[in-house]
Each structure stands twice: as C-alpha cells, then as structure tokens.
Amino acid sequence: MDFGLVLQTDPPASRVVGLMKRAERNGFTHGWTFDSAVLWQEPFVVYSQILAATTTLKVGPMVTNPGTRTWEVTASTFATLNDMFGNRTVCGIGRGDSAMRVAGRRPNTLARLGEAIDAIRDLAEGREAEVDGQPLRIPWVKDGRLPVWMAAYGPKALALTGRKADGFILQLADPYLTEWMVKAVRAAAVEAGRDPASVTVCVAAPAYVGDDLAHAREQCRWFGGMVGNHVADLVSRYGEHSGLVPEALTSYIKGRHGYDYSHHGRAGNPSTDFVPDEIVDRFCLLGPPEAHIEKLRALRDLGVDQFAVYDMHDAQETTIDAYGAEIIPALSR
C-alpha cells in the first residue's frame, strides 16, 4: 500500500513544502493538496517548490476540476512540471465543490468532466485533443505521462470513473462504503472492456494518531461536513431512499443546515456540528497506531492501493512521524 499526504495550500508555502519533505522522509509516496483558487494559494506554483525539494514524491491536486482553468492550461501546467521534474504528477479531478461554489458557479456536469479527463490526459501526454470544438496539441511535450484519478461517490460518477479514469479517489475510509464503491467502479471498468485492476484505488481521509479519542474526533469532525456537501448533492439528485446510494452514506446529513466555506476542511468548522461521533469514527482513522494498522489492512484487503492522509489538525508533524515510524512499515510487510 502506498501513502499520500493531503494539505491545504495555506500561506506560508514554505510550511507546505516542509511538511511534504517530512512526508517523503517518512515513506510517503504522494503529496496532494486542495485546489480552490479563492480559499488557498495556487497549488501548481507550490508543486514546483515541492518537486524541487524532494526526489521521488509525486504531487497533484485532490482535486482540481474542469471549470476553474481551461483544459489546455491545466494540461500544459502538468506537462511543464513533468518536463522539469520527470513525470512526477497525478491529476486528481472531480466536478468541483469549493472551487466552483465559492466563485458563485455550479459544479461541472459529469458529461463535461468525462470530456475533460480525456482531453487533459491526451494534451499532457502529447496527443491531440478537442477542446470546445477546437483540435489542439501541445507540440513540445515529449514522453509525457499524466495519470488522471477521479473523485466520486454517486452511481453515475462511479460508473464514469470505471470507464475513463486511471484511478479512483474515495474521500472516506469506511470499509463498508469502500467495498460498495470499489465494486461499482470495477464493474463499470469491466463493462467498458477495461481491466478493473488497472484502476488505482485511493482512499483519502483524516488520520489522527493518539489515545485521546474525544480530542481526535473534534479535530477531524470537519471531514464529515465536507463529505456531507457531496452527500447532499446525491440526496437531492437520487432521493434519500432510492437504493442507488447506500443509506450508510446519506442518513447522517438529516441535521445539516447549510455550509460555510470559509471554514472548509478545517478543525473546529462550526458547520459540522451535525456530524455524529459514529461518522467521524467510520470515515476517519483515529486512535493508537494499532487501530490505524488494523483498519488499513482491512482497506487493503478491499483493493485499496493508496491511503492519503488528510493532515488538517493540530498534530500534523506527529501524525506524519507516527505513520513513518510504525504504520507505513507495518503495511509494507
């Protein structure tokens, strides 16, 4: 199992770079960041500094979207980083939540997302692609490589992931839901004539190492609110009892009343008081190292290839070091 570190690009960027260097020293293989131009600093600028300061770490957004940058700009940016640092990027992409809504726009449609996945990958790898009806090719790309991993929860998004994406990003660490969603992605891959094992599975969730579970829950409760944004979209689209989305995912948002993006992804988010302890425990990894190892082994057995640690809480360095000292070695054996 690989391990990634997920951060927000809060200033100063030097701290983000420093934490990514620390992650690489501790055995992490991937460094991910949020991508919302209004809320945080521009991630691709920071990626250049992370790549320059590390030797093997792969970087990318978790996640970008097809709406805040034109597709040729996104592709060219990835291709430039790859040309400079040797194909060490991954494009995590989704419909767009905070990036679009904070700017007063609706998230992208799945149809547009599917077109973007193909176009961005093709352009970044030097092939011709159609962008808004115009055939384009980036002529200077040589031996480019850009895996595109899609974030998804709902049935149509999971099916699109299986048809088109190189990887699947699932932003929660509940084994029951992971099994359900991985099966849906793999079934869609088979239906599309693809090898389901070719789709990399990445589970991303907060991890907090320590014995004080009450404190850990409060530091990670924000995650249930973030996931709740996507769940609310699913409920409005499919209904609460449609059978198309597991009630194990949807039932907890009944007490949700709006969301303030100024606290998005941060400990102490006041918009997440509706999230019960049970959801925090199911969606996150909390407790002593042994508890993390046990849950990660269960996820690995379900086909998870990478666990990406959301490290937005008051124990960032401690978590990275604990993973490096005890948890990553245990999952490597």
Coordinates of C-alpha atoms in Angstrom, one line a residue:
M1 CA 0.0 0.0 0.0
D2 CA 1.2 3.5 -0.9
F3 CA 0.7 6.5 1.3
G4 CA -0.1 10.1 0.4
L5 CA -0.2 13.4 2.4
V6 CA -3.0 15.9 1.8
L7 CA -2.7 19.5 2.8
Q8 CA -4.3 22.9 2.1
T9 CA -2.0 25.4 0.5
D10 CA -2.3 27.9 3.3
P11 CA 0.5 30.5 3.5
P12 CA 3.3 30.4 4.0
A13 CA 4.0 27.9 1.2
S14 CA 7.3 27.1 2.8
R15 CA 5.4 25.2 5.6
V16 CA 3.6 23.1 3.0
V17 CA 6.9 22.3 1.3
G18 CA 8.4 21.5 4.6
L19 CA 5.6 19.1 5.6
M20 CA 5.9 17.4 2.2
K21 CA 9.6 16.9 2.6
R22 CA 8.9 15.4 6.0
A23 CA 6.4 13.1 4.4
E24 CA 8.8 11.8 1.8
R25 CA 11.4 11.2 4.5
N26 CA 8.8 9.1 6.4
G27 CA 8.0 6.9 3.4
F28 CA 5.0 8.7 1.8
T29 CA 5.0 8.4 -2.0
H30 CA 2.4 11.1 -2.9
G31 CA 1.8 14.7 -1.9
W32 CA -1.7 16.1 -2.5
T33 CA -3.3 19.5 -2.0
F34 CA -6.7 21.1 -2.1
D35 CA -7.3 23.2 -5.2
S36 CA -9.6 26.2 -4.7
A37 CA -8.2 29.5 -6.0
V38 CA -10.1 31.8 -3.7
L39 CA -9.6 29.9 -0.4
W40 CA -6.0 28.9 -0.7
Q41 CA -2.8 29.7 -2.6
E42 CA -2.3 28.5 -6.2
P43 CA -1.3 24.8 -5.8
F44 CA 0.7 24.4 -9.1
V45 CA 3.1 27.2 -8.0
V46 CA 3.6 25.3 -4.7
Y47 CA 4.1 22.0 -6.6
S48 CA 7.1 23.3 -8.3
Q49 CA 8.7 24.0 -5.0
I50 CA 7.7 20.6 -3.5
L51 CA 9.1 18.8 -6.5
A52 CA 12.4 20.8 -6.4
A53 CA 12.7 20.0 -2.7
T54 CA 12.0 16.2 -2.9
T55 CA 13.4 13.4 -5.1
T56 CA 10.6 10.8 -5.7
L57 CA 7.4 12.3 -4.3
K58 CA 4.6 12.6 -6.8
V59 CA 2.3 15.6 -6.5
G60 CA -1.2 16.6 -7.6
P61 CA -4.5 18.2 -6.6
M62 CA -7.1 16.4 -4.6
V63 CA -8.9 17.6 -6.6
T64 CA -9.0 20.0 -9.5
N65 CA -12.0 20.5 -11.8
P66 CA -12.7 21.3 -15.4
G67 CA -14.1 24.7 -14.7
T68 CA -11.6 27.0 -13.0
R69 CA -8.9 26.6 -15.6
T70 CA -9.2 25.9 -19.3
W71 CA -8.2 22.3 -20.1
E72 CA -5.2 23.2 -22.2
V73 CA -3.9 25.4 -19.4
T74 CA -4.3 22.5 -16.9
A75 CA -2.6 20.1 -19.2
S76 CA 0.2 22.4 -20.1
T77 CA 0.9 23.1 -16.4
F78 CA 1.1 19.4 -15.6
A79 CA 3.3 18.8 -18.7
T80 CA 5.6 21.6 -17.7
L81 CA 6.1 20.2 -14.2
N82 CA 6.6 16.7 -15.7
D83 CA 9.2 18.0 -18.1
M84 CA 11.1 19.8 -15.3
F85 CA 10.9 17.0 -12.7
G86 CA 10.4 13.8 -14.6
N87 CA 6.7 12.7 -14.8
R88 CA 6.0 13.1 -11.0
T89 CA 2.5 14.4 -11.2
V90 CA -1.0 12.9 -10.9
C91 CA -4.2 14.8 -11.9
G92 CA -6.9 14.3 -9.3
I93 CA -10.1 15.7 -10.7
G94 CA -13.8 16.0 -9.8
R95 CA -16.9 18.1 -10.5
G96 CA -15.7 20.9 -8.3
D97 CA -17.1 21.8 -4.9
S98 CA -15.4 24.6 -3.0
A99 CA -13.6 26.0 -6.1
M100 CA -16.8 26.4 -8.1
R101 CA -19.3 27.3 -5.4
V102 CA -17.1 29.9 -3.6
A103 CA -16.8 31.6 -7.0
G104 CA -20.6 31.6 -7.5
R105 CA -20.7 28.8 -10.1
R106 CA -22.3 25.4 -10.1
P107 CA -20.1 22.3 -10.1
N108 CA -19.4 20.8 -13.5
T109 CA -21.6 18.2 -15.1
L110 CA -20.4 14.6 -15.3
A111 CA -20.5 14.8 -19.1
R112 CA -18.1 17.8 -19.1
L113 CA -15.9 16.1 -16.5
G114 CA -15.7 13.0 -18.7
E115 CA -14.6 15.1 -21.7
A116 CA -12.1 16.9 -19.6
I117 CA -10.5 13.7 -18.3
D118 CA -9.7 12.6 -21.9
A119 CA -8.6 16.0 -23.1
I120 CA -6.3 16.8 -20.2
R121 CA -4.6 13.4 -20.3
D122 CA -4.2 13.5 -24.1
L123 CA -2.8 17.0 -24.2
A124 CA -0.4 16.4 -21.2
E125 CA 0.9 13.3 -22.9
G126 CA 1.4 15.0 -26.3
R127 CA -1.6 13.8 -28.2
E128 CA -4.2 15.8 -30.0
A129 CA -7.5 16.5 -28.2
E130 CA -10.6 18.5 -28.8
V131 CA -11.3 21.4 -26.5
D132 CA -14.5 23.3 -27.0
G133 CA -14.7 22.1 -30.6
Q134 CA -11.1 23.0 -31.4
P135 CA -8.5 20.4 -32.1
L136 CA -5.3 21.2 -30.0
R137 CA -2.0 19.6 -29.4
I138 CA 0.9 20.8 -27.2
P139 CA 3.9 20.3 -29.6
W140 CA 6.7 20.4 -27.1
V141 CA 5.6 17.5 -24.9
K142 CA 7.9 14.5 -25.2
D143 CA 7.4 11.3 -23.3
G144 CA 4.7 12.9 -21.0
R145 CA 2.8 10.8 -18.6
L146 CA -0.3 12.0 -16.6
P147 CA -2.5 9.5 -14.8
V148 CA -5.9 11.1 -14.1
W149 CA -7.7 9.9 -11.0
M150 CA -11.4 10.8 -10.5
A151 CA -13.1 11.6 -7.2
A152 CA -16.6 10.1 -7.0
Y153 CA -19.4 9.0 -4.7
G154 CA -22.7 8.6 -6.7
P155 CA -23.6 5.8 -9.1
K156 CA -23.1 7.8 -12.3
A157 CA -19.8 9.3 -11.1
L158 CA -18.6 5.8 -10.1
A159 CA -19.5 4.5 -13.5
L160 CA -17.7 7.3 -15.2
T161 CA -14.6 6.6 -13.1
G162 CA -14.6 3.0 -14.1
R163 CA -15.0 3.9 -17.8
K164 CA -12.4 6.6 -18.1
A165 CA -10.1 7.3 -15.1
D166 CA -6.7 5.8 -14.3
G167 CA -7.6 6.0 -10.6
F168 CA -10.5 6.3 -8.2
I169 CA -10.3 8.7 -5.3
L170 CA -12.8 7.9 -2.5
Q171 CA -12.8 10.6 0.2
L172 CA -13.8 8.5 3.2
A173 CA -12.3 5.4 5.0
D174 CA -15.4 3.4 5.9
P175 CA -14.8 -0.2 4.9
Y176 CA -18.4 -1.0 4.0
L177 CA -18.8 2.0 1.7
T178 CA -15.3 1.4 0.3
E179 CA -16.2 -2.1 -0.7
W180 CA -19.5 -1.0 -2.2
M181 CA -17.9 1.8 -4.3
V182 CA -14.9 -0.1 -5.4
K183 CA -17.2 -2.9 -6.7
A184 CA -19.2 -0.3 -8.7
V185 CA -16.0 1.2 -10.2
R186 CA -14.7 -2.2 -11.2
A187 CA -18.0 -3.3 -12.6
A188 CA -18.0 -0.2 -14.8
A189 CA -14.5 -0.9 -15.9
V190 CA -15.3 -4.4 -17.0
E191 CA -18.4 -3.2 -18.8
A192 CA -16.2 -0.7 -20.7
G193 CA -13.8 -3.5 -21.7
R194 CA -11.1 -2.4 -19.3
D195 CA -9.0 -4.4 -16.8
P196 CA -10.6 -3.4 -13.5
A197 CA -7.2 -3.9 -11.8
S198 CA -5.8 -1.1 -13.9
V199 CA -7.8 1.4 -12.0
T200 CA -5.8 2.6 -8.9
V201 CA -7.9 2.9 -5.8
C202 CA -7.0 5.7 -3.4
V203 CA -8.9 6.2 -0.1
A204 CA -8.4 9.7 1.4
A205 CA -9.4 10.6 5.0
P206 CA -8.2 12.4 8.1
A207 CA -5.8 10.4 10.3
Y208 CA -5.1 11.3 13.9
V209 CA -2.7 9.2 16.0
G210 CA -3.2 9.2 19.7
D211 CA -5.1 7.8 22.7
D212 CA -7.4 10.8 23.3
L213 CA -10.3 9.8 21.0
A214 CA -12.5 12.7 22.1
H215 CA -9.9 15.2 21.1
A216 CA -9.1 13.4 17.8
R217 CA -12.8 13.3 16.9
E218 CA -13.1 17.1 17.4
Q219 CA -10.0 17.7 15.3
C220 CA -11.4 15.6 12.4
R221 CA -15.2 16.3 12.6
W222 CA -14.8 18.8 9.8
F223 CA -14.4 15.9 7.4
G224 CA -17.9 14.7 7.9
G225 CA -19.1 18.2 6.9
M226 CA -17.0 18.2 3.8
V227 CA -18.3 14.8 2.7
G228 CA -21.8 16.0 3.6
N229 CA -21.7 18.6 0.8
H230 CA -21.3 15.8 -1.8
V231 CA -23.8 13.6 0.0
A232 CA -26.4 16.4 0.0
D233 CA -26.0 16.7 -3.8
L234 CA -26.6 12.9 -4.1
V235 CA -29.7 13.1 -1.9
S236 CA -31.1 15.9 -4.0
R237 CA -30.4 14.0 -7.2
Y238 CA -31.4 10.4 -6.3
G239 CA -33.5 10.8 -3.1
E240 CA -32.8 9.6 0.4
H241 CA -34.2 6.0 -0.1
S242 CA -33.6 5.4 -3.8
G243 CA -31.4 2.4 -3.2
L244 CA -28.9 3.9 -5.7
V245 CA -26.8 5.3 -2.9
P246 CA -26.2 3.4 0.4
E247 CA -28.1 4.9 3.3
A248 CA -24.9 4.3 5.3
L249 CA -23.6 7.3 3.4
T250 CA -26.7 9.5 3.3
S251 CA -28.6 9.1 6.6
Y252 CA -26.3 11.3 8.7
I253 CA -26.9 14.6 6.9
K254 CA -30.5 15.0 8.1
G255 CA -29.4 17.6 10.6
R256 CA -27.3 19.5 8.1
H257 CA -28.2 23.2 7.7
G258 CA -26.1 25.0 5.1
Y259 CA -22.3 25.2 4.9
D260 CA -19.7 28.0 5.4
Y261 CA -16.8 27.5 3.0
S262 CA -14.6 30.0 5.0
H263 CA -14.0 27.1 7.4
H264 CA -13.8 24.4 4.7
G265 CA -11.5 21.5 5.6
R266 CA -10.5 23.0 8.9
A267 CA -10.7 21.7 12.5
G268 CA -13.3 23.5 14.5
N269 CA -15.6 24.1 11.5
P270 CA -18.9 25.3 13.0
S271 CA -20.8 24.0 10.0
T272 CA -20.1 20.4 11.1
D273 CA -21.9 20.2 14.4
F274 CA -24.5 17.9 12.8
V275 CA -21.8 15.2 12.3
P276 CA -22.1 12.4 14.9
D277 CA -19.1 10.6 16.5
E278 CA -20.1 7.4 14.7
I279 CA -19.5 9.1 11.3
V280 CA -16.2 10.5 12.4
D281 CA -15.1 7.1 13.6
R282 CA -16.3 5.4 10.4
F283 CA -14.9 7.9 7.9
C284 CA -11.6 8.7 9.6
L285 CA -8.6 6.8 11.2
L286 CA -8.3 7.6 14.9
G287 CA -6.6 6.1 17.9
P288 CA -3.2 4.4 18.6
P289 CA -1.1 3.1 15.7
E290 CA -2.5 -0.4 16.1
A291 CA -6.0 0.9 15.3
H292 CA -4.8 2.6 12.1
I293 CA -2.9 -0.6 11.0
E294 CA -6.0 -2.8 11.6
K295 CA -8.3 -0.5 9.5
L296 CA -5.7 0.0 6.8
R297 CA -5.2 -3.8 6.4
A298 CA -9.0 -4.1 6.0
L299 CA -9.0 -1.4 3.3
R300 CA -6.0 -3.0 1.6
D301 CA -7.9 -6.3 1.5
L302 CA -10.7 -4.5 -0.3
G303 CA -8.4 -3.4 -3.0
V304 CA -7.2 0.0 -1.8
D305 CA -3.8 0.8 -3.3
Q306 CA -3.1 4.1 -1.5
F307 CA -4.2 5.7 1.7
A308 CA -3.9 9.5 1.6
V309 CA -3.8 11.2 5.0
Y310 CA -5.8 14.5 5.3
D311 CA -3.5 16.2 7.8
M312 CA -5.5 19.3 8.7
H313 CA -5.5 19.3 12.5
D314 CA -3.2 20.2 15.5
A315 CA -0.9 17.2 15.2
Q316 CA 0.5 17.4 11.6
E317 CA 4.1 16.6 12.3
T318 CA 3.2 14.0 14.9
T319 CA 0.9 12.2 12.5
I320 CA 3.5 12.2 9.7
D321 CA 6.2 10.8 12.0
A322 CA 3.9 8.2 13.6
Y323 CA 3.0 6.9 10.1
G324 CA 6.6 6.8 9.1
A325 CA 7.8 5.1 12.3
E326 CA 5.0 2.5 12.8
I327 CA 2.1 2.4 10.4
I328 CA 3.7 2.6 6.9
P329 CA 6.3 -0.1 7.8
A330 CA 3.5 -2.4 9.1
L331 CA 1.6 -2.0 5.8
S332 CA 4.7 -2.6 3.7
R333 CA 5.4 -6.0 5.2

